[in-house]
Amino acid sequence: SPLFRISVSDLPYVDRVDLEYRFPSYTGLSSQRQEDSGDIAALQGTRVVLSVITTMEVGGGAIILNDKDTLLLEVGAEGVLTGSLTVRQEGLYRILLRDFQDELVVGSPDYIIDVLEDQPPSISFTRPGRDINVTSVEEVFAEVRVEDDYGIGRLELLYSVNGGPEQTQVLYAGGTARRQVTAGHTFFLEEIDLEPGDFISYYARATESEQKRDGQVAATDIYFMEVRPFGREYRQAEQQGGGMQGAAGGGPTGELSERQRDIVAGTFKMVRDREQYSTEGFNENLATLALAQGKLREDVQTLVQRLTTRGIVQLDSSFQAVAEALPIAVTEMGIAEERLGERMPQDALSPEQKALQQLQRAEAAYRETQVSRGENRGGGGGGQQSDPEDLADLFDLEMDKMRNQYEQVQRGQRQQMDDELDEVQQKLKELAQRQQQENERLRARQQNLADQAAGGGGESQRRLAEEAEELARQLERLARENSRPELDQTARSLREAAEEMRRAAANARNSGVAQGVAALDELREARRLLDQNRSSQLQGDAQDVLRRVKRLAEDERDIISDVERLNDGTQSQADRIGRMRERKEEMAAEVADIEAQLDRLGRESQRDQKDAARKLTEAARSIRDAKLREKILYSRGVIETGSRDYARNFEEQIASDIAQLEELVEEGIAAIGESREQRLARSLDRTRESVNALESMNERLREATEQQGQQQPGQQGQQQPGQQGQQQPGQQGQQQQGRQEGQQEQSGQNRQGGAPPAGSQVPNQSGSPGRLRPGDLRQFGRELMERQNELTQLRQELEREGVDVSELDEVIADLRSLSRSRDIGEPLGLERLESEIIQGLKDFEYALRKQLLGAEEALPFLAGSEDVPSEYRELVEEYYRELARSRRNRR
């Protein structure tokens, strides 16, 4: 061949890429710069400015985004190429550079774009946080806590009375987009016309910052306040026990109202979480709810028929109210079932709640029959009372069967959830270990310049992030399906850990170590929260066992009473013995189930709660040693063939064995506890939460006074507070419709107006600027008292742990002084709240943290970490700057 000439020319290549993140305005975040990076991990909508430094001078370049879009790079000072892209979706990008022939050539590897998800607000009730029984004259304080990664725009409390029109109370209007908001509202029940069996359903809703166009909305589960009888009837019914040991509402129909509450809660969740379900899944769940509603309707209808056919109402007129309420409940349940079948869950909520009201009224009426029967028996009874009592016992037996079947299903669901949580806990432990190893590799890579130049190393970190997100989704599902909102916080920590992992992967060549350590901290926090939840679950399960044992003891007392009534000549001996045999079989099955549950709890608590595990296992062993189940089954023959004295003595022995079992279970519950480290960490969390609650209250106070000051004279005070408190709930709901949002807020806050606390300054009716309305003044005054009470309780707990609480004493004294003064809502009071109380509590929080860390009692999620994340350093520096400014202002 002829001679060919080869010419070699260098091609340009990317030497370094610096990134500047410009976050969406609604986040409130300032720009952030990352040097010597390339991979991008940012919130959707973030604009990323790239500064590209090349190995040689070039005439220009371009960014190829996802092999589709081309974005030009401009040549700037000193030959640096600059350009930008907006993060819209996950993908890849590469950089092309112009070579000496003015052609675009590949100048970089493919860089990864990770889109970080904007989490919806995390919202929950801290008080009461569960269904409760109340009297019609109580003051019930409800507290809501909400958290968002970029800011809360609005927080509302929504409630209705007996399924009536929904009423809205605005708790926070988003004057400044706070990331954490804690707010309270007091229900003054005396001002609402309520009777036993009525209820108030309520939930809270939070919206992200209003600066975000598509702000996400989050809502809590729905909860219920059931009105119980006030006075002697309720106390006596509680003492008599029996069927009252059932659900939140108690009573023999307790399992019916509990099932109906579950249906209401399930329907509410389907409406709330509609977007999270596919069409097929949504329709399937509605069909399940319709079947549950239909089954409950049939059970109640059967109960009504037995009340009628067995003549209970005719023989005992105290059952008349029960017999009247249950058919109404059946009708409403039929309407709800039809709406669910038509796939209109929103329209099913009202009849579902009306059915719940009637079931609870039947419970309240039955309590009175229990008191009446107890008084008749206590007074010596008599032949004329025997037949109604026997028929009522039949009624109790039918209800016990329904209750046991329902509770067996519930316990099976709890067991399945516990198994899943065990699996999550193990995976979380392994994930933390692998993240620790990843952090060590990152450190080693940064110390080796050759490895650092090679880059890469982010794939394993991204795989960990995907696993963390999968665990978070699993916890969110468990929280949603089992009404466990506390699991949402654990899931949130996992998602935050996943975000830090993706940032670490994108920044592996620079500061990825700090973000990797932050991810590890979040994983440890998630483990701590999950351990805490499991401890609470153990406490709840043990309490459930104790409740079942107490009910067993009550059933045995009823058996003894029935044995005493044998051969009294009032009813067929065979019928009465037949009912006792049925009850005995139910009790024997219950004992076997209790034994199995105690064994399981003992095994599960062996690792973390050794003392409790030993006591619970001992309680299960006592059942076997005493042969309790065998005695109960054998006693059927004693009742039938033995003498009355023999049967009574045998039943008293069974009662003694059950009493011993109850004592052992109580000892097991008392042994469930926390380590000192866990208690102090929890106290620190509560201190931080109190700071946030007071800051939220301070901001809401300022907003309320500023809003009131902007009103023109004469706009306020057209109606006396007492008159507003006398309005009926239905009238209030109708008046709210058609009002503007601001007017609705004012109506909501004055709805339960009334007189302000003693010693408070009452604004005049001419609309004086800057003065709180009476309803606002009363609400904030009550909330201030709650903050004082919770800090007092915190002080007592810390004092028992040997912690210096002198600074906290000063805060409590200042808080008590402010609550007694006339300054709430006034400029002087706001200044005291901010400069003395809130700042004093921050000082105490820092001192408490210092005591924990100085005594090597660090928080579990920081223990074992030698590195402090850069974000934490910035917070500490800002904290000291705030302290310095505060002290200068005091001087």
mmCIF file of N, CA, C and O in Angstrom, residues 99-177:
data_model
loop_
_atom_site.group_PDB
_atom_site.id
_atom_site.type_symbol
_atom_site.label_atom_id
_atom_site.label_comp_id
_atom_site.label_asym_id
_atom_site.label_seq_id
_atom_site.Cartn_x
_atom_site.Cartn_y
_atom_site.Cartn_z
ATOM 1 N N ASP A 99 -15.456 20.764 18.693
ATOM 2 C CA ASP A 99 -14.041 20.456 18.532
ATOM 3 C C ASP A 99 -13.375 21.444 17.582
ATOM 4 O O ASP A 99 -13.995 22.443 17.176
ATOM 5 N N PHE A 100 -12.131 21.147 17.139
ATOM 6 C CA PHE A 100 -11.376 22.074 16.293
ATOM 7 C C PHE A 100 -11.982 22.189 14.903
ATOM 8 O O PHE A 100 -11.706 23.132 14.177
ATOM 9 N N GLN A 101 -12.835 21.240 14.520
ATOM 10 C CA GLN A 101 -13.524 21.310 13.234
ATOM 11 C C GLN A 101 -14.923 21.918 13.368
ATOM 12 O O GLN A 101 -15.730 21.836 12.436
ATOM 13 N N ASP A 102 -15.204 22.500 14.564
ATOM 14 C CA ASP A 102 -16.490 23.145 14.845
ATOM 15 C C ASP A 102 -17.658 22.156 14.783
ATOM 16 O O ASP A 102 -18.772 22.498 14.420
ATOM 17 N N GLU A 103 -17.371 20.916 15.152
ATOM 18 C CA GLU A 103 -18.421 19.906 15.220
ATOM 19 C C GLU A 103 -18.651 19.527 16.686
ATOM 20 O O GLU A 103 -17.726 19.544 17.497
ATOM 21 N N LEU A 104 -19.899 19.186 17.013
ATOM 22 C CA LEU A 104 -20.250 18.782 18.379
ATOM 23 C C LEU A 104 -19.862 17.328 18.589
ATOM 24 O O LEU A 104 -20.283 16.438 17.834
ATOM 25 N N VAL A 105 -19.042 17.089 19.602
ATOM 26 C CA VAL A 105 -18.621 15.736 19.948
ATOM 27 C C VAL A 105 -18.975 15.478 21.404
ATOM 28 O O VAL A 105 -19.122 16.408 22.211
ATOM 29 N N VAL A 106 -19.131 14.214 21.745
ATOM 30 C CA VAL A 106 -19.475 13.841 23.118
ATOM 31 C C VAL A 106 -18.325 14.228 24.046
ATOM 32 O O VAL A 106 -17.172 13.824 23.830
ATOM 33 N N GLY A 107 -18.624 15.002 25.067
ATOM 34 C CA GLY A 107 -17.587 15.495 25.959
ATOM 35 C C GLY A 107 -17.750 15.062 27.401
ATOM 36 O O GLY A 107 -17.001 15.555 28.267
ATOM 37 N N SER A 108 -18.691 14.185 27.692
ATOM 38 C CA SER A 108 -18.906 13.772 29.087
ATOM 39 C C SER A 108 -19.606 12.430 29.118
ATOM 40 O O SER A 108 -20.208 12.007 28.116
ATOM 41 N N PRO A 109 -19.569 11.746 30.242
ATOM 42 C CA PRO A 109 -20.414 10.555 30.405
ATOM 43 C C PRO A 109 -21.868 10.978 30.588
ATOM 44 O O PRO A 109 -22.185 12.170 30.655
ATOM 45 N N ASP A 110 -22.760 10.012 30.662
ATOM 46 C CA ASP A 110 -24.161 10.318 30.956
ATOM 47 C C ASP A 110 -24.307 10.604 32.449
ATOM 48 O O ASP A 110 -23.892 9.801 33.294
ATOM 49 N N TYR A 111 -24.892 11.758 32.742
ATOM 50 C CA TYR A 111 -25.166 12.122 34.127
ATOM 51 C C TYR A 111 -26.638 11.806 34.441
ATOM 52 O O TYR A 111 -27.515 11.925 33.585
ATOM 53 N N ILE A 112 -26.895 11.421 35.683
ATOM 54 C CA ILE A 112 -28.239 10.999 36.102
ATOM 55 C C ILE A 112 -29.009 12.172 36.697
ATOM 56 O O ILE A 112 -28.448 13.004 37.437
ATOM 57 N N ILE A 113 -30.283 12.246 36.373
ATOM 58 C CA ILE A 113 -31.184 13.235 36.977
ATOM 59 C C ILE A 113 -32.179 12.478 37.854
ATOM 60 O O ILE A 113 -32.978 11.681 37.351
ATOM 61 N N ASP A 114 -32.125 12.713 39.154
ATOM 62 C CA ASP A 114 -33.081 12.145 40.098
ATOM 63 C C ASP A 114 -34.053 13.237 40.530
ATOM 64 O O ASP A 114 -33.622 14.338 40.944
ATOM 65 N N VAL A 115 -35.339 12.957 40.457
ATOM 66 C CA VAL A 115 -36.360 13.922 40.884
ATOM 67 C C VAL A 115 -36.769 13.577 42.313
ATOM 68 O O VAL A 115 -37.276 12.479 42.577
ATOM 69 N N LEU A 116 -36.545 14.498 43.236
ATOM 70 C CA LEU A 116 -36.950 14.298 44.617
ATOM 71 C C LEU A 116 -38.425 14.661 44.754
ATOM 72 O O LEU A 116 -38.887 15.667 44.220
ATOM 73 N N GLU A 117 -39.146 13.832 45.467
ATOM 74 C CA GLU A 117 -40.597 13.998 45.584
ATOM 75 C C GLU A 117 -40.945 14.989 46.686
ATOM 76 O O GLU A 117 -40.384 14.950 47.784
ATOM 77 N N ASP A 118 -41.838 15.912 46.361
ATOM 78 C CA ASP A 118 -42.371 16.835 47.373
ATOM 79 C C ASP A 118 -43.392 16.065 48.208
ATOM 80 O O ASP A 118 -44.454 15.697 47.727
ATOM 81 N N GLN A 119 -43.042 15.800 49.465
ATOM 82 C CA GLN A 119 -43.907 14.989 50.317
ATOM 83 C C GLN A 119 -45.168 15.760 50.703
ATOM 84 O O GLN A 119 -45.124 16.967 50.939
ATOM 85 N N PRO A 120 -46.312 15.076 50.767
ATOM 86 C CA PRO A 120 -47.519 15.741 51.265
ATOM 87 C C PRO A 120 -47.374 16.045 52.748
ATOM 88 O O PRO A 120 -46.525 15.457 53.427
ATOM 89 N N PRO A 121 -48.164 16.963 53.277
ATOM 90 C CA PRO A 121 -48.080 17.256 54.716
ATOM 91 C C PRO A 121 -48.352 16.011 55.552
ATOM 92 O O PRO A 121 -49.152 15.150 55.183
ATOM 93 N N SER A 122 -47.650 15.909 56.664
ATOM 94 C CA SER A 122 -47.887 14.839 57.632
ATOM 95 C C SER A 122 -48.725 15.436 58.761
ATOM 96 O O SER A 122 -48.297 16.386 59.424
ATOM 97 N N ILE A 123 -49.908 14.894 58.978
ATOM 98 C CA ILE A 123 -50.844 15.506 59.920
ATOM 99 C C ILE A 123 -51.421 14.440 60.843
ATOM 100 O O ILE A 123 -51.706 13.318 60.407
ATOM 101 N N SER A 124 -51.584 14.786 62.105
ATOM 102 C CA SER A 124 -52.152 13.839 63.071
ATOM 103 C C SER A 124 -52.682 14.608 64.271
ATOM 104 O O SER A 124 -52.270 15.741 64.543
ATOM 105 N N PHE A 125 -53.607 13.966 64.981
ATOM 106 C CA PHE A 125 -54.085 14.494 66.258
ATOM 107 C C PHE A 125 -53.167 13.968 67.362
ATOM 108 O O PHE A 125 -52.932 12.764 67.462
ATOM 109 N N THR A 126 -52.636 14.869 68.167
ATOM 110 C CA THR A 126 -51.882 14.442 69.340
ATOM 111 C C THR A 126 -52.783 14.301 70.550
ATOM 112 O O THR A 126 -52.467 13.555 71.480
ATOM 113 N N ARG A 127 -53.906 15.017 70.548
ATOM 114 C CA ARG A 127 -54.926 14.882 71.579
ATOM 115 C C ARG A 127 -56.289 15.118 70.964
ATOM 116 O O ARG A 127 -56.424 16.066 70.167
ATOM 117 N N PRO A 128 -57.306 14.325 71.243
ATOM 118 C CA PRO A 128 -57.256 13.045 71.922
ATOM 119 C C PRO A 128 -56.573 11.957 71.100
ATOM 120 O O PRO A 128 -55.990 11.042 71.628
ATOM 121 N N GLY A 129 -56.683 12.047 69.749
ATOM 122 C CA GLY A 129 -56.029 11.067 68.909
ATOM 123 C C GLY A 129 -56.692 9.701 68.903
ATOM 124 O O GLY A 129 -56.088 8.723 68.474
ATOM 125 N N ARG A 130 -57.930 9.619 69.357
ATOM 126 C CA ARG A 130 -58.644 8.337 69.415
ATOM 127 C C ARG A 130 -60.116 8.643 69.650
ATOM 128 O O ARG A 130 -60.490 9.794 69.941
ATOM 129 N N ASP A 131 -60.953 7.627 69.529
ATOM 130 C CA ASP A 131 -62.363 7.781 69.879
ATOM 131 C C ASP A 131 -62.479 7.864 71.400
ATOM 132 O O ASP A 131 -61.805 7.121 72.122
ATOM 133 N N ILE A 132 -63.336 8.750 71.887
ATOM 134 C CA ILE A 132 -63.463 8.938 73.332
ATOM 135 C C ILE A 132 -64.933 9.034 73.725
ATOM 136 O O ILE A 132 -65.805 9.332 72.900
ATOM 137 N N ASN A 133 -65.202 8.770 75.002
ATOM 138 C CA ASN A 133 -66.508 8.996 75.605
ATOM 139 C C ASN A 133 -66.461 10.311 76.372
ATOM 140 O O ASN A 133 -65.482 10.593 77.076
ATOM 141 N N VAL A 134 -67.499 11.100 76.254
ATOM 142 C CA VAL A 134 -67.560 12.400 76.921
ATOM 143 C C VAL A 134 -68.944 12.577 77.514
ATOM 144 O O VAL A 134 -69.881 11.854 77.179
ATOM 145 N N THR A 135 -69.065 13.552 78.411
ATOM 146 C CA THR A 135 -70.382 13.977 78.880
ATOM 147 C C THR A 135 -70.779 15.233 78.135
ATOM 148 O O THR A 135 -69.950 15.881 77.490
ATOM 149 N N SER A 136 -72.021 15.583 78.228
ATOM 150 C CA SER A 136 -72.534 16.713 77.454
ATOM 151 C C SER A 136 -72.117 18.063 78.023
ATOM 152 O O SER A 136 -72.471 19.101 77.459
ATOM 153 N N VAL A 137 -71.372 18.079 79.121
ATOM 154 C CA VAL A 137 -70.959 19.353 79.721
ATOM 155 C C VAL A 137 -69.441 19.511 79.742
ATOM 156 O O VAL A 137 -68.932 20.445 80.349
ATOM 157 N N GLU A 138 -68.714 18.629 79.088
ATOM 158 C CA GLU A 138 -67.255 18.682 79.132
ATOM 159 C C GLU A 138 -66.694 19.732 78.182
ATOM 160 O O GLU A 138 -67.352 20.174 77.235
ATOM 161 N N GLU A 139 -65.426 20.095 78.448
ATOM 162 C CA GLU A 139 -64.633 20.892 77.520
ATOM 163 C C GLU A 139 -63.532 19.980 76.998
ATOM 164 O O GLU A 139 -62.676 19.533 77.747
ATOM 165 N N VAL A 140 -63.568 19.677 75.705
ATOM 166 C CA VAL A 140 -62.635 18.717 75.096
ATOM 167 C C VAL A 140 -61.620 19.486 74.266
ATOM 168 O O VAL A 140 -61.992 20.197 73.321
ATOM 169 N N PHE A 141 -60.345 19.360 74.626
ATOM 170 C CA PHE A 141 -59.273 20.036 73.899
ATOM 171 C C PHE A 141 -58.706 19.090 72.856
ATOM 172 O O PHE A 141 -58.256 17.990 73.180
ATOM 173 N N ALA A 142 -58.756 19.503 71.594
ATOM 174 C CA ALA A 142 -58.194 18.719 70.483
ATOM 175 C C ALA A 142 -56.976 19.455 69.952
ATOM 176 O O ALA A 142 -57.032 20.667 69.710
ATOM 177 N N GLU A 143 -55.878 18.718 69.772
ATOM 178 C CA GLU A 143 -54.632 19.326 69.297
ATOM 179 C C GLU A 143 -54.186 18.620 68.030
ATOM 180 O O GLU A 143 -54.168 17.391 67.962
ATOM 181 N N VAL A 144 -53.819 19.411 67.023
ATOM 182 C CA VAL A 144 -53.400 18.894 65.725
ATOM 183 C C VAL A 144 -51.953 19.309 65.483
ATOM 184 O O VAL A 144 -51.581 20.450 65.765
ATOM 185 N N ARG A 145 -51.160 18.372 64.972
ATOM 186 C CA ARG A 145 -49.783 18.687 64.591
ATOM 187 C C ARG A 145 -49.598 18.343 63.126
ATOM 188 O O ARG A 145 -49.973 17.256 62.678
ATOM 189 N N VAL A 146 -49.044 19.284 62.368
ATOM 190 C CA VAL A 146 -48.830 19.076 60.941
ATOM 191 C C VAL A 146 -47.411 19.506 60.593
ATOM 192 O O VAL A 146 -46.872 20.455 61.169
ATOM 193 N N GLU A 147 -46.808 18.781 59.665
ATOM 194 C CA GLU A 147 -45.431 19.040 59.246
ATOM 195 C C GLU A 147 -45.347 18.876 57.740
ATOM 196 O O GLU A 147 -45.961 17.986 57.163
ATOM 197 N N ASP A 148 -44.588 19.761 57.102
ATOM 198 C CA ASP A 148 -44.380 19.667 55.665
ATOM 199 C C ASP A 148 -42.938 20.040 55.366
ATOM 200 O O ASP A 148 -42.323 20.834 56.091
ATOM 201 N N ASP A 149 -42.405 19.477 54.288
ATOM 202 C CA ASP A 149 -41.002 19.727 53.994
ATOM 203 C C ASP A 149 -40.742 21.143 53.507
ATOM 204 O O ASP A 149 -39.608 21.629 53.604
ATOM 205 N N TYR A 150 -41.790 21.835 52.994
ATOM 206 C CA TYR A 150 -41.554 23.189 52.471
ATOM 207 C C TYR A 150 -42.532 24.247 52.975
ATOM 208 O O TYR A 150 -42.373 25.405 52.651
ATOM 209 N N GLY A 151 -43.528 23.879 53.750
ATOM 210 C CA GLY A 151 -44.365 24.924 54.332
ATOM 211 C C GLY A 151 -45.849 24.602 54.291
ATOM 212 O O GLY A 151 -46.362 24.052 53.314
ATOM 213 N N ILE A 152 -46.545 24.957 55.386
ATOM 214 C CA ILE A 152 -47.990 24.741 55.520
ATOM 215 C C ILE A 152 -48.717 26.025 55.121
ATOM 216 O O ILE A 152 -48.366 27.115 55.570
ATOM 217 N N GLY A 153 -49.729 25.880 54.265
ATOM 218 C CA GLY A 153 -50.510 27.039 53.868
ATOM 219 C C GLY A 153 -51.770 27.229 54.690
ATOM 220 O O GLY A 153 -52.151 28.359 54.987
ATOM 221 N N ARG A 154 -52.401 26.109 55.106
ATOM 222 C CA ARG A 154 -53.686 26.228 55.805
ATOM 223 C C ARG A 154 -53.928 24.959 56.619
ATOM 224 O O ARG A 154 -53.631 23.855 56.162
ATOM 225 N N LEU A 155 -54.481 25.147 57.801
ATOM 226 C CA LEU A 155 -54.825 24.029 58.685
ATOM 227 C C LEU A 155 -56.242 24.243 59.182
ATOM 228 O O LEU A 155 -56.567 25.312 59.708
ATOM 229 N N GLU A 156 -57.087 23.213 59.014
ATOM 230 C CA GLU A 156 -58.494 23.324 59.369
ATOM 231 C C GLU A 156 -58.928 22.128 60.213
ATOM 232 O O GLU A 156 -58.432 21.017 60.027
ATOM 233 N N LEU A 157 -59.864 22.380 61.102
ATOM 234 C CA LEU A 157 -60.543 21.337 61.872
ATOM 235 C C LEU A 157 -61.984 21.279 61.374
ATOM 236 O O LEU A 157 -62.689 22.290 61.370
ATOM 237 N N LEU A 158 -62.417 20.105 60.950
ATOM 238 C CA LEU A 158 -63.770 19.931 60.420
ATOM 239 C C LEU A 158 -64.525 18.945 61.297
ATOM 240 O O LEU A 158 -63.979 17.897 61.663
ATOM 241 N N TYR A 159 -65.768 19.272 61.634
ATOM 242 C CA TYR A 159 -66.545 18.401 62.511
ATOM 243 C C TYR A 159 -68.022 18.518 62.187
ATOM 244 O O TYR A 159 -68.481 19.487 61.552
ATOM 245 N N SER A 160 -68.759 17.501 62.602
ATOM 246 C CA SER A 160 -70.214 17.529 62.445
ATOM 247 C C SER A 160 -70.844 16.835 63.639
ATOM 248 O O SER A 160 -70.214 15.990 64.290
ATOM 249 N N VAL A 161 -72.072 17.179 63.918
ATOM 250 C CA VAL A 161 -72.815 16.615 65.033
ATOM 251 C C VAL A 161 -73.846 15.632 64.489
ATOM 252 O O VAL A 161 -74.700 15.999 63.677
ATOM 253 N N ASN A 162 -73.702 14.363 64.900
ATOM 254 C CA ASN A 162 -74.648 13.318 64.483
ATOM 255 C C ASN A 162 -74.788 13.223 62.965
ATOM 256 O O ASN A 162 -75.870 12.984 62.432
ATOM 257 N N GLY A 163 -73.663 13.399 62.248
ATOM 258 C CA GLY A 163 -73.699 13.294 60.798
ATOM 259 C C GLY A 163 -74.363 14.461 60.114
ATOM 260 O O GLY A 163 -74.701 14.367 58.924
ATOM 261 N N GLY A 164 -74.548 15.583 60.818
ATOM 262 C CA GLY A 164 -75.180 16.753 60.238
ATOM 263 C C GLY A 164 -74.229 17.538 59.346
ATOM 264 O O GLY A 164 -73.160 17.048 58.964
ATOM 265 N N PRO A 165 -74.581 18.787 59.014
ATOM 266 C CA PRO A 165 -73.733 19.605 58.136
ATOM 267 C C PRO A 165 -72.327 19.770 58.714
ATOM 268 O O PRO A 165 -72.160 19.967 59.911
ATOM 269 N N GLU A 166 -71.356 19.676 57.853
ATOM 270 C CA GLU A 166 -69.960 19.784 58.283
ATOM 271 C C GLU A 166 -69.602 21.239 58.560
ATOM 272 O O GLU A 166 -69.913 22.131 57.782
ATOM 273 N N GLN A 167 -68.929 21.474 59.672
ATOM 274 C CA GLN A 167 -68.531 22.815 60.071
ATOM 275 C C GLN A 167 -67.011 22.900 60.091
ATOM 276 O O GLN A 167 -66.329 21.931 60.412
ATOM 277 N N THR A 168 -66.493 24.070 59.728
ATOM 278 C CA THR A 168 -65.048 24.252 59.556
ATOM 279 C C THR A 168 -64.525 25.287 60.534
ATOM 280 O O THR A 168 -65.095 26.372 60.667
ATOM 281 N N GLN A 169 -63.442 24.941 61.214
ATOM 282 C CA GLN A 169 -62.744 25.854 62.105
ATOM 283 C C GLN A 169 -61.316 26.009 61.581
ATOM 284 O O GLN A 169 -60.553 25.043 61.525
ATOM 285 N N VAL A 170 -60.948 27.209 61.146
ATOM 286 C CA VAL A 170 -59.601 27.464 60.640
ATOM 287 C C VAL A 170 -58.659 27.623 61.825
ATOM 288 O O VAL A 170 -58.842 28.494 62.676
ATOM 289 N N LEU A 171 -57.645 26.774 61.885
ATOM 290 C CA LEU A 171 -56.664 26.825 62.968
ATOM 291 C C LEU A 171 -55.413 27.596 62.589
ATOM 292 O O LEU A 171 -54.738 28.154 63.453
ATOM 293 N N TYR A 172 -55.089 27.608 61.294
ATOM 294 C CA TYR A 172 -53.893 28.322 60.842
ATOM 295 C C TYR A 172 -54.132 28.743 59.404
ATOM 296 O O TYR A 172 -54.515 27.928 58.565
ATOM 297 N N ALA A 173 -53.881 30.036 59.122
ATOM 298 C CA ALA A 173 -54.185 30.579 57.805
ATOM 299 C C ALA A 173 -52.943 30.817 56.959
ATOM 300 O O ALA A 173 -53.024 31.398 55.887
ATOM 301 N N GLY A 174 -51.771 30.394 57.439
ATOM 302 C CA GLY A 174 -50.575 30.457 56.604
ATOM 303 C C GLY A 174 -50.052 31.843 56.349
ATOM 304 O O GLY A 174 -49.662 32.162 55.224
ATOM 305 N N GLY A 175 -50.018 32.699 57.380
ATOM 306 C CA GLY A 175 -49.415 34.024 57.206
ATOM 307 C C GLY A 175 -47.975 33.910 56.748
ATOM 308 O O GLY A 175 -47.524 34.632 55.858
ATOM 309 N N THR A 176 -47.232 33.022 57.345
ATOM 310 C CA THR A 176 -45.890 32.658 56.894
ATOM 311 C C THR A 176 -45.861 31.146 56.767
ATOM 312 O O THR A 176 -46.431 30.442 57.602
ATOM 313 N N ALA A 177 -45.207 30.672 55.720
ATOM 314 C CA ALA A 177 -45.231 29.230 55.436
ATOM 315 C C ALA A 177 -44.328 28.490 56.421
ATOM 316 O O ALA A 177 -43.157 28.255 56.162
#
